[in-house]
Coordinates of C-alpha atoms in Angstrom, one line a residue:
Chain A
M30 CA -5.6 8.8 -14.7
S31 CA -5.3 12.4 -14.5
D32 CA -3.8 14.7 -17.2
L33 CA -2.4 12.5 -19.6
T34 CA -3.6 15.2 -22.1
R35 CA -1.8 18.3 -21.1
S36 CA 1.4 19.1 -23.0
V37 CA 4.7 20.7 -22.6
G38 CA 3.3 23.0 -25.8
I39 CA 5.6 24.8 -28.1
V40 CA 9.3 23.8 -27.7
Q41 CA 12.4 24.6 -29.3
A42 CA 15.5 22.6 -30.1
Q43 CA 18.9 23.7 -28.9
T44 CA 22.4 23.0 -30.1
A45 CA 25.5 22.4 -27.8
V46 CA 28.9 22.6 -29.7
F47 CA 31.8 20.6 -27.9
D48 CA 35.5 21.3 -29.5
T49 CA 37.2 19.2 -27.0
P50 CA 38.2 15.9 -28.9
L51 CA 36.0 12.8 -28.0
Q52 CA 38.1 9.5 -27.9
L53 CA 35.8 6.6 -29.0
A54 CA 35.8 3.0 -28.2
S55 CA 37.0 2.3 -31.8
G56 CA 40.2 4.1 -31.5
A57 CA 38.9 6.9 -33.5
V58 CA 38.9 10.4 -32.2
L59 CA 36.0 13.2 -33.2
P60 CA 37.9 16.4 -33.1
D61 CA 34.6 18.3 -32.5
Y62 CA 30.8 17.7 -32.6
Q63 CA 27.5 19.1 -31.8
L64 CA 24.5 17.6 -29.9
C65 CA 20.9 18.6 -30.6
F66 CA 18.8 18.7 -27.4
E67 CA 15.4 19.9 -25.9
T68 CA 14.4 20.7 -22.3
Y69 CA 11.3 20.8 -20.6
G70 CA 10.5 22.0 -17.3
T71 CA 12.5 24.1 -15.0
L72 CA 15.9 23.2 -13.2
N73 CA 15.6 24.0 -9.7
A74 CA 18.2 25.9 -7.7
A75 CA 19.8 22.9 -6.2
R76 CA 20.1 21.5 -10.0
S77 CA 18.9 18.4 -8.3
N78 CA 15.5 17.6 -10.5
A79 CA 17.1 16.8 -13.7
I80 CA 15.9 13.8 -15.8
L81 CA 17.8 12.6 -18.9
I82 CA 15.8 10.7 -21.5
C83 CA 17.9 8.2 -23.7
H84 CA 16.4 7.5 -27.0
A85 CA 16.2 4.0 -28.8
L86 CA 17.2 3.2 -32.2
S87 CA 15.1 5.7 -34.4
G88 CA 14.4 8.2 -31.7
H89 CA 15.9 11.7 -31.2
H90 CA 16.0 14.9 -29.0
H91 CA 12.4 15.8 -29.9
V92 CA 10.7 14.0 -27.0
A93 CA 7.8 16.1 -26.1
G94 CA 5.8 19.0 -27.4
R95 CA 5.3 20.5 -30.9
Y96 CA 7.5 22.9 -32.7
T97 CA 4.4 24.9 -34.2
P98 CA 0.8 24.6 -33.3
E99 CA 0.3 23.0 -36.6
D100 CA 2.6 20.2 -36.1
K101 CA 0.8 16.9 -36.8
A102 CA 2.7 14.8 -34.4
A103 CA 4.1 15.8 -31.0
G104 CA 7.5 14.4 -29.6
W105 CA 8.0 10.7 -29.8
W106 CA 7.2 10.2 -25.8
D107 CA 4.7 13.2 -25.3
N108 CA 2.2 10.7 -23.8
M109 CA 4.6 10.2 -20.9
V110 CA 6.6 13.4 -20.6
G111 CA 4.6 16.7 -19.8
P112 CA 2.9 18.5 -17.1
G113 CA 0.9 16.0 -14.8
K114 CA 2.3 13.1 -16.7
P115 CA 4.4 10.3 -15.3
I116 CA 7.6 12.1 -16.2
D117 CA 6.1 15.1 -14.8
T118 CA 7.5 18.6 -16.4
D119 CA 5.7 20.4 -13.4
R120 CA 8.5 18.9 -11.1
F121 CA 11.3 17.8 -13.4
F122 CA 13.6 19.3 -15.7
V123 CA 13.7 16.9 -18.6
V124 CA 16.5 16.7 -21.2
G125 CA 16.0 14.6 -24.5
L126 CA 19.0 14.6 -26.8
N127 CA 19.8 13.3 -30.2
N128 CA 22.6 10.8 -29.9
L129 CA 26.0 11.3 -31.7
G130 CA 25.8 9.5 -35.1
G131 CA 22.1 10.7 -35.3
C132 CA 20.4 12.3 -38.0
H133 CA 18.3 14.7 -36.5
G134 CA 20.7 17.6 -35.8
S135 CA 23.7 16.1 -33.9
T136 CA 26.8 15.0 -35.5
G137 CA 26.6 12.1 -37.5
P138 CA 27.3 10.5 -41.0
S139 CA 25.1 13.0 -42.8
S140 CA 26.7 16.0 -41.2
I141 CA 29.6 17.9 -42.9
N142 CA 33.2 16.7 -42.1
P143 CA 34.8 20.1 -41.2
A144 CA 38.1 18.6 -42.4
T145 CA 36.7 17.7 -46.1
G146 CA 33.7 20.1 -46.5
Q147 CA 31.9 16.8 -47.5
P148 CA 29.3 14.9 -45.6
W149 CA 31.2 12.2 -43.3
G150 CA 29.2 9.2 -44.8
S151 CA 31.2 6.2 -44.8
S152 CA 34.2 7.9 -42.9
F153 CA 32.1 8.7 -39.8
P154 CA 33.3 6.3 -36.9
V155 CA 31.1 3.6 -35.3
V156 CA 30.1 4.9 -32.0
T157 CA 29.3 2.7 -29.1
V158 CA 26.9 3.0 -25.9
P159 CA 29.8 4.0 -23.7
D160 CA 30.8 6.7 -26.3
W161 CA 27.3 8.1 -26.1
V162 CA 27.3 8.1 -22.5
R163 CA 30.5 10.1 -22.4
S164 CA 29.1 12.6 -25.0
Q165 CA 25.9 12.8 -22.8
A166 CA 27.9 13.5 -19.6
R167 CA 29.6 16.4 -21.4
L168 CA 26.3 17.8 -22.1
A169 CA 25.3 17.3 -18.6
D170 CA 28.5 19.2 -17.5
R171 CA 27.3 22.1 -20.0
L172 CA 24.0 22.3 -18.4
G173 CA 25.2 22.4 -15.0
I174 CA 23.8 19.1 -13.9
D175 CA 26.3 17.1 -11.7
R176 CA 23.9 14.4 -11.0
W177 CA 20.6 13.2 -12.7
A178 CA 17.6 12.6 -10.3
A179 CA 16.8 9.9 -13.1
I180 CA 18.0 8.4 -16.3
I181 CA 15.3 7.0 -18.2
G182 CA 15.5 4.9 -21.5
G183 CA 13.6 2.1 -23.2
S184 CA 15.2 -0.6 -25.5
L185 CA 18.5 1.0 -26.7
G186 CA 17.9 3.7 -24.4
G187 CA 17.6 1.5 -21.4
M188 CA 21.2 0.2 -22.5
Q189 CA 22.4 3.8 -22.4
T190 CA 20.9 4.1 -18.8
L191 CA 22.6 1.0 -17.6
Q192 CA 25.9 2.2 -18.9
W193 CA 25.6 5.5 -17.4
S194 CA 24.8 4.0 -13.8
I195 CA 28.1 1.8 -14.4
D196 CA 30.4 4.4 -15.8
Y197 CA 29.2 7.6 -13.7
P198 CA 28.0 6.0 -10.6
E199 CA 27.8 9.4 -8.7
R200 CA 26.2 11.2 -11.4
V201 CA 22.9 8.9 -11.3
A202 CA 20.5 8.7 -8.5
H203 CA 18.0 6.5 -10.4
A204 CA 18.2 4.5 -13.5
L205 CA 14.9 3.3 -15.3
V206 CA 15.7 0.5 -17.6
I207 CA 12.6 -0.4 -19.8
A208 CA 12.2 -3.1 -22.3
S209 CA 15.9 -3.5 -22.4
A210 CA 18.5 -6.3 -22.2
P211 CA 22.1 -6.7 -20.8
K212 CA 23.3 -7.6 -24.1
L213 CA 21.8 -8.7 -27.3
S214 CA 21.1 -12.5 -28.1
A215 CA 22.4 -14.1 -31.3
Q216 CA 18.8 -14.0 -32.8
N217 CA 18.8 -10.2 -32.0
I218 CA 21.9 -9.7 -33.8
A219 CA 20.9 -11.6 -36.6
F220 CA 17.8 -9.4 -37.1
N221 CA 20.1 -6.4 -37.0
D222 CA 22.3 -7.9 -39.7
V223 CA 19.6 -8.6 -42.0
A224 CA 18.6 -4.9 -41.5
R225 CA 22.1 -3.8 -42.5
Q226 CA 22.5 -6.1 -45.5
A227 CA 19.2 -4.7 -46.8
I228 CA 21.1 -1.3 -46.6
L229 CA 24.3 -2.2 -47.6
T230 CA 23.2 -4.2 -50.7
D231 CA 21.0 -1.3 -52.1
P232 CA 22.8 -0.2 -55.3
D233 CA 22.0 3.5 -54.3
F234 CA 24.2 3.0 -51.0
H235 CA 27.3 3.7 -52.8
G236 CA 29.4 2.4 -49.8
G237 CA 27.8 4.7 -47.6
D238 CA 28.8 8.0 -49.6
Y239 CA 25.4 8.2 -51.4
Y240 CA 25.0 11.8 -50.5
A241 CA 27.6 12.7 -53.1
H242 CA 25.7 10.7 -55.5
D243 CA 22.6 12.5 -54.9
A244 CA 21.2 9.3 -53.9
I245 CA 19.3 7.5 -51.0
P246 CA 19.2 3.9 -50.3
R247 CA 15.8 3.9 -49.9
R248 CA 14.6 0.5 -50.8
G249 CA 17.0 -1.0 -48.3
L250 CA 16.1 1.5 -45.4
R251 CA 12.6 0.6 -46.1
L252 CA 13.3 -3.0 -45.9
A253 CA 15.2 -2.6 -42.8
R254 CA 12.4 -0.7 -41.2
M255 CA 9.7 -3.3 -42.3
L256 CA 11.7 -6.0 -41.0
G257 CA 12.2 -4.1 -37.4
H258 CA 8.5 -3.1 -37.2
I259 CA 7.6 -6.9 -37.3
T260 CA 9.9 -7.7 -34.4
Y261 CA 8.5 -4.6 -32.3
L262 CA 5.0 -5.9 -32.5
S263 CA 3.5 -9.3 -31.0
D264 CA 1.9 -12.0 -33.0
D265 CA -1.2 -11.4 -30.9
G266 CA -1.0 -7.5 -31.5
M267 CA -0.8 -7.8 -35.0
G268 CA -3.3 -10.5 -35.3
E269 CA -5.6 -8.1 -33.5
K270 CA -4.9 -5.0 -35.5
F271 CA -4.7 -6.6 -39.0
G272 CA -5.6 -10.3 -38.8
R273 CA -6.0 -11.4 -42.3
M274 CA -8.0 -8.4 -43.4
L275 CA -7.7 -7.6 -47.2
K276 CA -7.7 -4.1 -48.8
C277 CA -9.7 -5.1 -51.7
G278 CA -12.0 -7.8 -50.1
D279 CA -10.8 -10.8 -52.0
Y280 CA -7.5 -12.2 -53.2
Q281 CA -6.2 -10.5 -56.2
F282 CA -3.6 -13.3 -57.4
G283 CA -0.9 -10.9 -57.7
Y284 CA 2.0 -9.3 -55.8
E285 CA 0.7 -6.0 -55.2
V286 CA -0.5 -5.0 -51.6
E287 CA -3.4 -7.2 -50.7
F288 CA -3.3 -7.8 -46.9
E289 CA -3.6 -4.8 -44.5
I290 CA -0.7 -5.9 -42.7
E291 CA 1.6 -5.6 -45.8
S292 CA -0.1 -1.9 -46.5
Y293 CA 0.9 -1.2 -43.0
L294 CA 4.6 -2.3 -43.2
R295 CA 5.0 -0.7 -46.5
Y296 CA 3.6 2.6 -45.3
Q297 CA 5.8 2.6 -42.1
G298 CA 8.9 1.6 -44.4
D299 CA 8.1 4.5 -46.9
K300 CA 7.4 7.0 -44.3
F301 CA 10.8 6.0 -42.3
S302 CA 12.9 6.1 -45.4
D303 CA 11.7 9.6 -46.2
Y304 CA 13.3 11.1 -43.0
F305 CA 15.9 8.7 -41.5
D306 CA 19.5 8.3 -42.6
A307 CA 20.8 5.0 -43.9
N308 CA 24.1 5.4 -42.2
T309 CA 22.7 6.3 -39.0
Y310 CA 20.5 3.0 -39.0
L311 CA 23.6 1.2 -39.4
L312 CA 25.4 3.0 -36.8
M313 CA 22.6 2.5 -34.2
T314 CA 22.3 -1.3 -34.7
K315 CA 26.0 -1.8 -34.4
A316 CA 25.9 0.2 -31.1
L317 CA 23.2 -2.3 -30.3
D318 CA 25.3 -5.3 -31.2
Y319 CA 28.4 -4.1 -29.4
F320 CA 26.6 -3.3 -26.1
D321 CA 28.0 -5.6 -23.3
P322 CA 29.0 -3.8 -20.1
A323 CA 30.2 -7.2 -18.7
K324 CA 32.5 -8.0 -21.7
D325 CA 35.7 -6.8 -20.1
L326 CA 34.9 -8.2 -16.8
N327 CA 34.8 -11.9 -17.7
D328 CA 31.1 -11.6 -18.7
D329 CA 30.3 -11.0 -15.1
L330 CA 27.4 -8.8 -15.2
V331 CA 27.2 -8.6 -11.3
A332 CA 30.8 -7.2 -11.3
A333 CA 29.9 -4.5 -13.9
L334 CA 26.7 -3.5 -12.0
K335 CA 28.3 -3.6 -8.6
K336 CA 30.1 -0.3 -9.8
A337 CA 26.7 1.3 -9.8
S338 CA 25.3 3.4 -7.0
A339 CA 21.9 4.2 -8.6
R340 CA 18.7 2.6 -7.5
F341 CA 17.0 0.7 -10.2
M342 CA 13.6 0.2 -12.0
V343 CA 13.4 -2.4 -14.6
A344 CA 10.3 -2.8 -16.6
S345 CA 9.5 -5.6 -19.2
F346 CA 6.4 -6.4 -21.4
T347 CA 5.0 -9.9 -21.7
S348 CA 4.6 -9.8 -25.3
D349 CA 7.7 -8.2 -26.0
W350 CA 9.8 -10.9 -27.9
R351 CA 12.7 -8.7 -29.1
F352 CA 13.5 -7.7 -25.8
S353 CA 11.9 -10.4 -23.7
P354 CA 10.9 -10.4 -19.9
E355 CA 13.6 -13.1 -19.6
R356 CA 16.3 -10.5 -20.6
S357 CA 15.0 -7.9 -17.9
R358 CA 15.0 -10.6 -15.3
E359 CA 18.7 -11.2 -16.1
I360 CA 19.4 -7.5 -15.4
V361 CA 17.2 -7.9 -12.1
K362 CA 18.9 -10.8 -11.1
A363 CA 22.4 -9.3 -11.5
L364 CA 21.2 -6.1 -9.5
V365 CA 20.0 -8.1 -6.7
A366 CA 23.3 -10.3 -6.7
A367 CA 25.3 -6.9 -6.9
D368 CA 23.3 -5.8 -3.7
K369 CA 21.5 -2.9 -5.4
E370 CA 17.9 -1.6 -4.9
V371 CA 15.6 -2.6 -7.6
V372 CA 12.1 -2.4 -8.5
Y373 CA 10.8 -4.8 -11.2
G374 CA 7.5 -4.8 -13.0
E375 CA 6.6 -7.3 -15.8
I376 CA 3.6 -5.6 -17.6
E377 CA 1.0 -7.6 -19.2
S378 CA 0.6 -6.1 -22.7
V379 CA -0.2 -7.2 -26.3
H380 CA 1.9 -4.3 -27.8
G381 CA 5.4 -6.2 -28.1
H382 CA 8.3 -4.2 -27.8
D383 CA 6.5 -1.0 -28.7
A384 CA 4.7 -1.2 -25.5
F385 CA 7.5 1.0 -23.9
L386 CA 5.9 3.7 -25.9
M387 CA 2.3 3.0 -25.1
L388 CA 0.1 3.6 -22.3
D389 CA -0.8 0.2 -20.6
E390 CA -2.3 1.1 -17.4
P391 CA 0.1 -0.8 -15.0
Y392 CA 2.9 0.4 -16.9
V393 CA 1.7 4.2 -16.5
N394 CA 0.9 3.3 -12.6
L395 CA 4.5 2.0 -12.2
M396 CA 6.2 4.8 -13.7
R397 CA 4.2 7.4 -11.8
A398 CA 4.6 5.8 -8.4
Y399 CA 8.2 5.3 -9.1
L400 CA 9.0 8.7 -10.3
N401 CA 6.8 10.2 -7.7
R402 CA 9.3 8.6 -5.0
V403 CA 12.2 10.2 -7.2
A404 CA 10.4 13.7 -7.1
E405 CA 9.9 13.5 -3.5
E406 CA 13.5 12.6 -2.9
V407 CA 14.5 15.9 -4.6
N408 CA 11.6 17.9 -3.2
A409 CA 10.2 18.6 -6.6
Chain B
M15 CA 3.5 7.1 1.4
S16 CA 1.4 4.6 3.5
A17 CA 3.7 4.9 6.5
A18 CA 1.4 3.1 9.0
N19 CA 3.1 2.7 12.4
T20 CA 1.2 -0.2 13.6
L21 CA 1.2 -3.3 11.6
R22 CA -1.3 -6.1 11.5
A23 CA -0.9 -8.4 14.5
D24 CA 0.3 -11.4 12.4
L25 CA 2.9 -9.3 10.6
Q26 CA 4.1 -7.7 13.8
L27 CA 4.9 -11.3 15.1
I28 CA 7.0 -11.8 11.8
A29 CA 8.7 -8.5 12.4
D30 CA 9.5 -9.3 15.9
W31 CA 11.5 -12.4 14.7
V32 CA 13.6 -10.4 12.0
A33 CA 16.9 -9.2 13.2
P34 CA 17.7 -5.4 12.9
A35 CA 19.7 -4.5 9.8
S36 CA 19.2 -7.9 8.3
R37 CA 18.4 -8.7 4.8
V38 CA 14.9 -9.9 4.2
L39 CA 13.0 -11.4 1.1
D40 CA 9.3 -11.1 1.7
L41 CA 7.4 -13.6 -0.7
G42 CA 3.9 -12.7 -1.6
C43 CA 4.7 -9.0 -0.1
G44 CA 1.2 -7.5 -1.2
D45 CA 1.4 -3.8 -0.6
G46 CA 4.6 -3.9 1.2
A47 CA 3.5 -3.1 4.7
L48 CA 5.8 -5.6 6.5
L49 CA 8.9 -4.4 4.6
S50 CA 8.1 -0.8 4.9
W51 CA 7.8 -1.2 8.6
L52 CA 10.9 -3.2 8.8
N53 CA 12.7 -0.8 6.8
R54 CA 11.8 2.3 8.9
H55 CA 12.0 0.6 12.3
K56 CA 14.5 -2.0 12.0
A57 CA 16.7 -0.6 9.1
V58 CA 16.1 -3.8 7.3
R59 CA 17.1 -4.0 3.6
G60 CA 15.4 -6.3 1.4
Y61 CA 12.9 -7.2 -1.5
G62 CA 9.3 -7.9 -1.9
V63 CA 8.3 -10.4 -4.6
D64 CA 4.5 -10.4 -5.8
F65 CA 2.9 -11.8 -8.6
D66 CA 0.4 -8.9 -9.1
V67 CA 1.9 -5.8 -10.9
N68 CA -0.7 -3.7 -9.0
N69 CA 1.0 -4.7 -5.7
V70 CA 4.5 -3.8 -7.1
V71 CA 3.0 -0.3 -7.6
R72 CA 1.5 -0.1 -4.1
C73 CA 5.0 -1.4 -2.9
V74 CA 6.7 1.3 -4.8
Q75 CA 4.2 4.0 -3.2
A76 CA 5.3 2.7 0.3
G77 CA 8.9 2.9 -0.7
V78 CA 9.4 -0.8 -0.8
N79 CA 11.4 -2.5 -3.5
A80 CA 9.3 -5.1 -5.1
I81 CA 10.1 -7.5 -7.9
Q82 CA 7.3 -8.8 -9.7
G83 CA 7.6 -12.8 -10.0
N84 CA 6.0 -15.9 -9.8
L85 CA 6.6 -18.0 -6.7
E86 CA 5.4 -21.2 -8.3
T87 CA 8.4 -21.3 -10.7
G88 CA 10.8 -20.9 -8.0
L89 CA 13.4 -18.1 -6.8
A90 CA 15.7 -18.1 -9.8
E91 CA 16.4 -14.3 -9.3
F92 CA 18.0 -15.0 -6.1
E93 CA 21.2 -16.4 -5.5
D94 CA 21.9 -18.9 -2.6
Q95 CA 22.1 -17.6 1.0
R96 CA 21.5 -13.8 -0.1
F97 CA 19.2 -13.2 2.9
D98 CA 19.1 -13.5 6.5
H99 CA 15.2 -14.0 6.6
V100 CA 12.8 -15.3 3.9
V101 CA 9.1 -14.6 4.5
L102 CA 6.1 -16.5 3.4
S103 CA 3.1 -15.1 5.1
Q104 CA -0.2 -17.0 4.6
T105 CA 0.5 -17.9 1.1
I106 CA 1.7 -21.7 1.3
Q107 CA -1.5 -23.1 1.5
A108 CA -2.3 -21.3 -1.8
M109 CA 0.6 -22.6 -3.5
H110 CA 0.7 -25.5 -6.1
N111 CA 4.6 -26.1 -5.7
T112 CA 4.4 -26.0 -1.8
E113 CA 7.4 -28.3 -1.3
Q114 CA 9.6 -26.6 -3.8
I115 CA 9.1 -23.1 -2.5
L116 CA 9.8 -24.4 1.2
V117 CA 13.2 -25.9 -0.2
E118 CA 13.8 -22.5 -2.5
M119 CA 13.2 -20.4 0.6
L120 CA 16.2 -22.1 2.4
R121 CA 18.3 -22.1 -0.6
V122 CA 18.0 -18.3 -0.9
G123 CA 18.0 -17.5 2.8
R124 CA 19.4 -18.4 6.1
E125 CA 16.2 -18.7 7.9
A126 CA 12.5 -18.9 6.6
I127 CA 9.4 -17.6 8.3
V128 CA 6.2 -19.4 7.2
T129 CA 2.8 -18.6 8.5
F130 CA -0.5 -20.4 7.3
P131 CA -4.0 -20.8 8.6
N132 CA -4.1 -23.6 10.9
F133 CA -6.7 -26.2 9.5
G134 CA -6.8 -28.2 12.7
Y135 CA -8.5 -25.2 14.5
W136 CA -11.5 -26.3 16.4
E137 CA -13.8 -24.0 14.6
N138 CA -12.8 -25.7 11.3
R139 CA -13.2 -29.0 12.8
W140 CA -16.7 -28.1 14.1
Q141 CA -17.8 -26.8 10.7
I142 CA -16.7 -30.0 9.2
L143 CA -18.6 -32.0 11.9
Q144 CA -21.6 -30.0 10.7
G145 CA -21.0 -31.1 7.1
H146 CA -19.4 -28.1 5.7
M147 CA -16.0 -26.9 4.5
P148 CA -14.8 -24.5 7.1
V149 CA -15.2 -20.5 6.6
S150 CA -13.9 -18.1 9.0
E151 CA -11.9 -15.0 9.4
T152 CA -8.6 -16.6 8.6
I153 CA -10.1 -18.7 5.8
P154 CA -12.6 -16.3 4.3
Y155 CA -13.6 -18.3 1.1
Q156 CA -16.1 -20.9 0.0
W157 CA -14.7 -24.3 -1.3
Y158 CA -15.6 -23.3 -4.9
N159 CA -13.7 -20.1 -5.0
T160 CA -10.9 -20.5 -2.5
P161 CA -7.3 -20.2 -3.6
N162 CA -6.3 -22.3 -0.8
I163 CA -5.4 -25.7 -2.1
H164 CA -3.0 -27.3 0.3
W165 CA -4.4 -27.3 3.7
C166 CA -2.3 -28.6 6.8
M167 CA -2.1 -28.7 10.4
L168 CA 0.8 -28.0 12.7
G169 CA 1.8 -31.7 12.4
D170 CA 1.6 -32.0 8.6
F171 CA 3.9 -28.9 8.3
E172 CA 6.4 -30.1 10.7
A173 CA 6.4 -33.5 8.9
L174 CA 7.2 -31.7 5.6
C175 CA 10.1 -29.7 7.2
A176 CA 11.6 -33.2 8.6
K177 CA 11.3 -34.7 5.3
N178 CA 13.3 -32.2 3.8
G179 CA 16.0 -31.8 6.3
I180 CA 14.5 -28.6 7.9
R181 CA 14.6 -27.8 11.5
V182 CA 12.0 -25.8 13.4
L183 CA 13.5 -23.0 15.4
E184 CA 10.6 -21.4 16.7
R185 CA 6.7 -21.9 16.8
V186 CA 4.1 -19.7 17.8
V187 CA 0.3 -20.4 17.4
M188 CA -2.1 -17.7 17.7
N189 CA -5.9 -17.1 17.7
E190 CA -7.1 -13.4 17.5
A191 CA -3.8 -12.0 18.4
K192 CA -3.4 -14.2 21.6
R193 CA -0.7 -16.6 21.8
I194 CA -2.0 -20.3 22.3
H195 CA 0.1 -22.6 24.4
F196 CA -2.4 -25.2 25.5
L197 CA -3.5 -27.6 22.6
P198 CA -2.4 -25.3 19.9
N199 CA -3.4 -27.4 17.1
L200 CA -7.1 -27.3 18.3
R201 CA -7.1 -23.8 19.7
G202 CA -5.0 -21.9 17.3
S203 CA -6.0 -20.4 14.0
L204 CA -2.8 -19.1 12.7
A205 CA 0.5 -20.7 12.9
F206 CA 4.0 -19.0 12.6
Y207 CA 7.1 -21.0 12.0
R208 CA 10.7 -19.8 12.0
V209 CA 12.9 -22.6 10.4
A210 CA 16.3 -23.4 9.0
R211 CA 18.4 -26.2 7.3
Q212 CA 19.5 -28.8 9.7
T213 CA 23.2 -28.2 10.0
A214 CA 25.1 -31.2 9.0

């Protein structure tokens, strides 16, 4: 495993402003919007070595590197993206963006609505995965990228990757769909709804217009994140990390933090509610719930994927129960039936859904081998 | 890229049975050598299936599309009659669900190619007569660590085919890269079968 320590170094976010109205699946129209993005590596002369990274529920454009040398944390996928890493920035031009409706610089519910001079809040339209993909295609146009060498995404990011391959077949050479699903199950939607209810019933939510009240529905967001976190870990992984460990050595017979797992979840919830926007969380979970590329084709996923011309890599993780291997195998089965090229790896891991952000060795090897093949195709 | 131009002799025999530009499913594909060769020399399209993620990685390195999966649970990822040839090379003797995989192969494919070490080979018989389980080039394991749990001879395999309404289209028996025509069940160490569903 060479060079997993090198980094893209100091990076800077950029903003692209779009003033062509964007028609959304809901019927609403966004008159204009901006997308925040970062790029790493160099676009070659043929513009053929570009990779798009689609983020998951709480992700953003800051995929790799640091803004200042003092930054404590690097971008969210810094362990996978960088010079000599599987998504090798010495060979590829890598683009990460913050999705529409996000809260990290792209237009979203916390942005100012130019029509009112106030934050959009509850009036920000619900956006879907196909809406995102359309907005991302415009960013590709802006960057002069006709065809992505690869689009890569985990979880909700994998859904965007699938959608890209269906909606813009000629613009995607390879689609890497990791720890994802062809659509959410009832159980998965149920988890999302509990998270949403936590936010929607927080007295500080104010119907989504909490900005005007100088309030933040922190308790709701915190609960939503705690619940989410439980589902991103596996029982074994959680047991291995925390077990029944107590903070103070013995039972306190009260309701304060006692078990280490409680402490961990509360810490994660608090940290998240400090920087994430509650409306964005609602919107992202809805985009997840609505995703179903086969819906308008009589639930025929094969028919949906027949439109794709990309080659696929699908990966799942054995202990992931939020986006289980069975769901990835549904995608693989449909791709085979649609006569598409596909590689599928089912990675042994204790890290649950979070494994797509970790470095289990077979996962790293698979990513490296596959992307090496992609790089060779574009002479990168 | 491991672009070896020469295949192992037993894989070459299988490759010779595969029609150009056909669709192939290679079960227990290992490092993808067979599919990689077929792809380059016969414009064959297809997938490998292997239980081991490290083999999936090796296949990707060889430019082969591999799907990680467990043959013991069947071939649920594949629809009926998707492939022209389904290959199971020197694996059937190590499977628990031997009969199921044979039936599954001819559900997803028009033809199946099955190869296995022939237990009836004289050297195996001789070692048994000497009081030991056979160990040889084609059976390189001791009785206590062998993955091979379902040994058979030519007639046994043919009987299993007949029981399941499967017809033998072609049989080749080899020993050290030589075809054996006389007393194959005694003189051949490796059996190759090309089989299909009996047409009603």
